[in-house]
PDB file of N, CA and C in Angstrom:
ATOM      1  N   MET A 117      -0.362 -18.263 -12.817  1.00  0.00           N
ATOM      2  CA  MET A 117      -1.055 -18.055 -14.063  1.00  0.00           C
ATOM      3  C   MET A 117      -0.676 -16.708 -14.674  1.00  0.00           C
ATOM      4  N   ALA A 118      -0.645 -15.647 -13.845  1.00  0.00           N
ATOM      5  CA  ALA A 118      -0.288 -14.333 -14.376  1.00  0.00           C
ATOM      6  C   ALA A 118       1.154 -14.318 -14.858  1.00  0.00           C
ATOM      7  N   ILE A 119       2.028 -15.038 -14.148  1.00  0.00           N
ATOM      8  CA  ILE A 119       3.433 -15.091 -14.577  1.00  0.00           C
ATOM      9  C   ILE A 119       3.536 -15.762 -15.937  1.00  0.00           C
ATOM     10  N   ALA A 120       2.766 -16.804 -16.138  1.00  0.00           N
ATOM     11  CA  ALA A 120       2.784 -17.494 -17.431  1.00  0.00           C
ATOM     12  C   ALA A 120       2.286 -16.580 -18.544  1.00  0.00           C
ATOM     13  N   LEU A 121       1.280 -15.759 -18.257  1.00  0.00           N
ATOM     14  CA  LEU A 121       0.741 -14.859 -19.278  1.00  0.00           C
ATOM     15  C   LEU A 121       1.695 -13.708 -19.589  1.00  0.00           C
ATOM     16  N   LEU A 122       2.387 -13.198 -18.566  1.00  0.00           N
ATOM     17  CA  LEU A 122       3.244 -12.028 -18.765  1.00  0.00           C
ATOM     18  C   LEU A 122       4.700 -12.370 -19.055  1.00  0.00           C
ATOM     19  N   SER A 123       5.080 -13.634 -18.952  1.00  0.00           N
ATOM     20  CA  SER A 123       6.486 -13.992 -19.124  1.00  0.00           C
ATOM     21  C   SER A 123       6.973 -13.793 -20.558  1.00  0.00           C
ATOM     22  N   ASP A 124       6.055 -13.685 -21.504  1.00  0.00           N
ATOM     23  CA  ASP A 124       6.469 -13.416 -22.885  1.00  0.00           C
ATOM     24  C   ASP A 124       7.021 -11.997 -23.031  1.00  0.00           C
ATOM     25  N   ARG A 125       6.466 -11.053 -22.259  1.00  0.00           N
ATOM     26  CA  ARG A 125       6.885  -9.655 -22.383  1.00  0.00           C
ATOM     27  C   ARG A 125       7.913  -9.247 -21.344  1.00  0.00           C
ATOM     28  N   TYR A 126       7.776  -9.745 -20.112  1.00  0.00           N
ATOM     29  CA  TYR A 126       8.641  -9.333 -19.009  1.00  0.00           C
ATOM     30  C   TYR A 126       9.289 -10.554 -18.378  1.00  0.00           C
ATOM     31  N   SER A 127      10.466 -10.351 -17.801  1.00  0.00           N
ATOM     32  CA  SER A 127      11.117 -11.468 -17.127  1.00  0.00           C
ATOM     33  C   SER A 127      10.396 -11.771 -15.817  1.00  0.00           C
ATOM     34  N   THR A 128      10.537 -12.980 -15.349  1.00  0.00           N
ATOM     35  CA  THR A 128       9.881 -13.409 -14.118  1.00  0.00           C
ATOM     36  C   THR A 128      10.344 -12.576 -12.931  1.00  0.00           C
ATOM     37  N   GLY A 129      11.610 -12.207 -12.919  1.00  0.00           N
ATOM     38  CA  GLY A 129      12.146 -11.391 -11.823  1.00  0.00           C
ATOM     39  C   GLY A 129      11.484 -10.029 -11.736  1.00  0.00           C
ATOM     40  N   ILE A 130      11.226  -9.414 -12.875  1.00  0.00           N
ATOM     41  CA  ILE A 130      10.561  -8.105 -12.901  1.00  0.00           C
ATOM     42  C   ILE A 130       9.140  -8.233 -12.374  1.00  0.00           C
ATOM     43  N   ILE A 131       8.436  -9.271 -12.803  1.00  0.00           N
ATOM     44  CA  ILE A 131       7.053  -9.469 -12.368  1.00  0.00           C
ATOM     45  C   ILE A 131       6.990  -9.676 -10.862  1.00  0.00           C
ATOM     46  N   LEU A 132       7.852 -10.553 -10.349  1.00  0.00           N
ATOM     47  CA  LEU A 132       7.851 -10.830  -8.911  1.00  0.00           C
ATOM     48  C   LEU A 132       8.270  -9.605  -8.107  1.00  0.00           C
ATOM     49  N   SER A 133       9.215  -8.823  -8.621  1.00  0.00           N
ATOM     50  CA  SER A 133       9.642  -7.601  -7.933  1.00  0.00           C
ATOM     51  C   SER A 133       8.511  -6.576  -7.882  1.00  0.00           C
ATOM     52  N   ALA A 134       7.770  -6.447  -8.972  1.00  0.00           N
ATOM     53  CA  ALA A 134       6.650  -5.504  -8.998  1.00  0.00           C
ATOM     54  C   ALA A 134       5.569  -5.924  -8.009  1.00  0.00           C
ATOM     55  N   VAL A 135       5.290  -7.212  -7.941  1.00  0.00           N
ATOM     56  CA  VAL A 135       4.286  -7.706  -6.997  1.00  0.00           C
ATOM     57  C   VAL A 135       4.750  -7.489  -5.563  1.00  0.00           C
ATOM     58  N   ALA A 136       6.019  -7.748  -5.287  1.00  0.00           N
ATOM     59  CA  ALA A 136       6.555  -7.544  -3.939  1.00  0.00           C
ATOM     60  C   ALA A 136       6.502  -6.075  -3.546  1.00  0.00           C
ATOM     61  N   LEU A 137       6.839  -5.179  -4.465  1.00  0.00           N
ATOM     62  CA  LEU A 137       6.778  -3.751  -4.184  1.00  0.00           C
ATOM     63  C   LEU A 137       5.354  -3.303  -3.901  1.00  0.00           C
ATOM     64  N   TYR A 138       4.407  -3.806  -4.690  1.00  0.00           N
ATOM     65  CA  TYR A 138       2.996  -3.494  -4.465  1.00  0.00           C
ATOM     66  C   TYR A 138       2.552  -3.959  -3.084  1.00  0.00           C
ATOM     67  N   ARG A 139       2.949  -5.160  -2.697  1.00  0.00           N
ATOM     68  CA  ARG A 139       2.565  -5.699  -1.394  1.00  0.00           C
ATOM     69  C   ARG A 139       3.162  -4.872  -0.257  1.00  0.00           C
ATOM     70  N   ILE A 140       4.416  -4.449  -0.397  1.00  0.00           N
ATOM     71  CA  ILE A 140       5.062  -3.647   0.650  1.00  0.00           C
ATOM     72  C   ILE A 140       4.344  -2.313   0.803  1.00  0.00           C
ATOM     73  N   ILE A 141       4.030  -1.655  -0.305  1.00  0.00           N
ATOM     74  CA  ILE A 141       3.326  -0.374  -0.243  1.00  0.00           C
ATOM     75  C   ILE A 141       1.949  -0.560   0.368  1.00  0.00           C
ATOM     76  N   SER A 142       1.262  -1.632   0.017  1.00  0.00           N
ATOM     77  CA  SER A 142      -0.061  -1.902   0.559  1.00  0.00           C
ATOM     78  C   SER A 142      -0.002  -2.127   2.077  1.00  0.00           C
ATOM     79  N   ILE A 143       0.969  -2.885   2.523  1.00  0.00           N
ATOM     80  CA  ILE A 143       1.119  -3.153   3.956  1.00  0.00           C
ATOM     81  C   ILE A 143       1.457  -1.871   4.707  1.00  0.00           C
ATOM     82  N   LEU A 144       2.350  -1.051   4.148  1.00  0.00           N
ATOM     83  CA  LEU A 144       2.705   0.211   4.801  1.00  0.00           C
ATOM     84  C   LEU A 144       1.507   1.152   4.890  1.00  0.00           C
ATOM     85  N   ALA A 145       0.673   1.165   3.859  1.00  0.00           N
ATOM     86  CA  ALA A 145      -0.532   1.998   3.891  1.00  0.00           C
ATOM     87  C   ALA A 145      -1.498   1.508   4.972  1.00  0.00           C
ATOM     88  N   ASP A 146      -1.630   0.197   5.104  1.00  0.00           N
ATOM     89  CA  ASP A 146      -2.496  -0.358   6.155  1.00  0.00           C
ATOM     90  C   ASP A 146      -1.975  -0.008   7.542  1.00  0.00           C
ATOM     91  N   VAL A 147      -0.673  -0.121   7.730  1.00  0.00           N
ATOM     92  CA  VAL A 147      -0.069   0.200   9.027  1.00  0.00           C
ATOM     93  C   VAL A 147      -0.237   1.681   9.346  1.00  0.00           C
ATOM     94  N   ALA A 148      -0.027   2.530   8.350  1.00  0.00           N
ATOM     95  CA  ALA A 148      -0.193   3.971   8.573  1.00  0.00           C
ATOM     96  C   ALA A 148      -1.639   4.305   8.918  1.00  0.00           C
ATOM     97  N   GLY A 149      -2.584   3.693   8.220  1.00  0.00           N
ATOM     98  CA  GLY A 149      -3.995   3.928   8.517  1.00  0.00           C
ATOM     99  C   GLY A 149      -4.368   3.466   9.910  1.00  0.00           C
ATOM    100  N   ALA A 150      -3.851   2.315  10.315  1.00  0.00           N
ATOM    101  CA  ALA A 150      -4.131   1.812  11.660  1.00  0.00           C
ATOM    102  C   ALA A 150      -3.511   2.724  12.718  1.00  0.00           C
ATOM    103  N   GLY A 151      -2.319   3.218  12.442  1.00  0.00           N
ATOM    104  CA  GLY A 151      -1.674   4.133  13.386  1.00  0.00           C
ATOM    105  C   GLY A 151      -2.437   5.434  13.534  1.00  0.00           C
ATOM    106  N   LEU A 152      -2.909   5.972  12.417  1.00  0.00           N
ATOM    107  CA  LEU A 152      -3.693   7.207  12.487  1.00  0.00           C
ATOM    108  C   LEU A 152      -5.018   6.989  13.204  1.00  0.00           C
ATOM    109  N   ALA A 153      -5.645   5.837  12.978  1.00  0.00           N
ATOM    110  CA  ALA A 153      -6.899   5.543  13.667  1.00  0.00           C
ATOM    111  C   ALA A 153      -6.673   5.423  15.173  1.00  0.00           C
ATOM    112  N   LYS A 154      -5.561   4.806  15.549  1.00  0.00           N
ATOM    113  CA  LYS A 154      -5.245   4.671  16.976  1.00  0.00           C
ATOM    114  C   LYS A 154      -4.989   6.036  17.598  1.00  0.00           C
ATOM    115  N   CYS A 155      -4.257   6.891  16.889  1.00  0.00           N
ATOM    116  CA  CYS A 155      -3.999   8.241  17.397  1.00  0.00           C
ATOM    117  C   CYS A 155      -5.295   9.042  17.493  1.00  0.00           C
ATOM    118  N   ASP A 156      -6.178   8.863  16.533  1.00  0.00           N
ATOM    119  CA  ASP A 156      -7.447   9.578  16.544  1.00  0.00           C
ATOM    120  C   ASP A 156      -8.295   9.144  17.736  1.00  0.00           C
ATOM    121  N   ARG A 157      -8.306   7.858  18.019  1.00  0.00           N
ATOM    122  CA  ARG A 157      -9.066   7.373  19.175  1.00  0.00           C
ATOM    123  C   ARG A 157      -8.459   7.858  20.483  1.00  0.00           C
ATOM    124  N   ALA A 158      -7.143   7.990  20.508  1.00  0.00           N
ATOM    125  CA  ALA A 158      -6.470   8.448  21.724  1.00  0.00           C
ATOM    126  C   ALA A 158      -6.575   9.958  21.888  1.00  0.00           C
ATOM    127  N   GLY A 159      -7.021  10.648  20.844  1.00  0.00           N
ATOM    128  CA  GLY A 159      -7.181  12.095  20.917  1.00  0.00           C
ATOM    129  C   GLY A 159      -5.907  12.879  20.651  1.00  0.00           C
ATOM    130  N   THR A 160      -4.915  12.243  20.051  1.00  0.00           N
ATOM    131  CA  THR A 160      -3.658  12.932  19.794  1.00  0.00           C
ATOM    132  C   THR A 160      -3.632  13.614  18.429  1.00  0.00           C
ATOM    133  N   VAL A 161      -4.645  13.374  17.616  1.00  0.00           N
ATOM    134  CA  VAL A 161      -4.729  14.039  16.315  1.00  0.00           C
ATOM    135  C   VAL A 161      -5.596  15.282  16.474  1.00  0.00           C
ATOM    136  N   LYS A 162      -5.021  16.434  16.118  1.00  0.00           N
ATOM    137  CA  LYS A 162      -5.761  17.689  16.242  1.00  0.00           C
ATOM    138  C   LYS A 162      -6.717  17.825  15.073  1.00  0.00           C
ATOM    139  N   LYS A 163      -7.932  18.181  15.367  1.00  0.00           N
ATOM    140  CA  LYS A 163      -8.938  18.365  14.318  1.00  0.00           C
ATOM    141  C   LYS A 163      -8.950  19.825  13.907  1.00  0.00           C
ATOM    142  N   ARG A 164      -9.047  20.059  12.599  1.00  0.00           N
ATOM    143  CA  ARG A 164      -9.070  21.420  12.078  1.00  0.00           C
ATOM    144  C   ARG A 164     -10.493  21.926  12.054  1.00  0.00           C
ATOM    145  N   LYS A 165     -10.628  23.221  12.301  1.00  0.00           N
ATOM    146  CA  LYS A 165     -11.958  23.851  12.236  1.00  0.00           C
ATOM    147  C   LYS A 165     -12.305  24.074  10.769  1.00  0.00           C
ATOM    148  N   PRO A 166     -13.548  23.878  10.413  1.00  0.00           N
ATOM    149  CA  PRO A 166     -13.950  24.129   9.025  1.00  0.00           C
ATOM    150  C   PRO A 166     -13.794  25.606   8.661  1.00  0.00           C
ATOM    151  N   GLY A 167     -13.265  25.818   7.462  1.00  0.00           N
ATOM    152  CA  GLY A 167     -13.120  27.173   6.958  1.00  0.00           C
ATOM    153  C   GLY A 167     -11.927  27.929   7.510  1.00  0.00           C
ATOM    154  N   GLY A 168     -11.045  27.242   8.211  1.00  0.00           N
ATOM    155  CA  GLY A 168      -9.926  28.008   8.717  1.00  0.00           C
ATOM    156  C   GLY A 168      -8.810  27.186   9.058  1.00  0.00           C
TER     157      GLY A 168
END
C-alpha cells in the first residue's frame, strides 16, 4: 500500500532500498543493545561514578 502511494514521487527501488536500510539499522541497534545488556549482566561494563 505504501509503495502504491509513494510510487508517484519515488521509484520502487528507492522505496525498497530505504526500507531495507531502516531494517538493517534497526536490527543492528537491537543486537548492540542486547550485547551491552549481556556485558552489563556479566559485569564487564565499568560504571562511572557520578560527578567524575
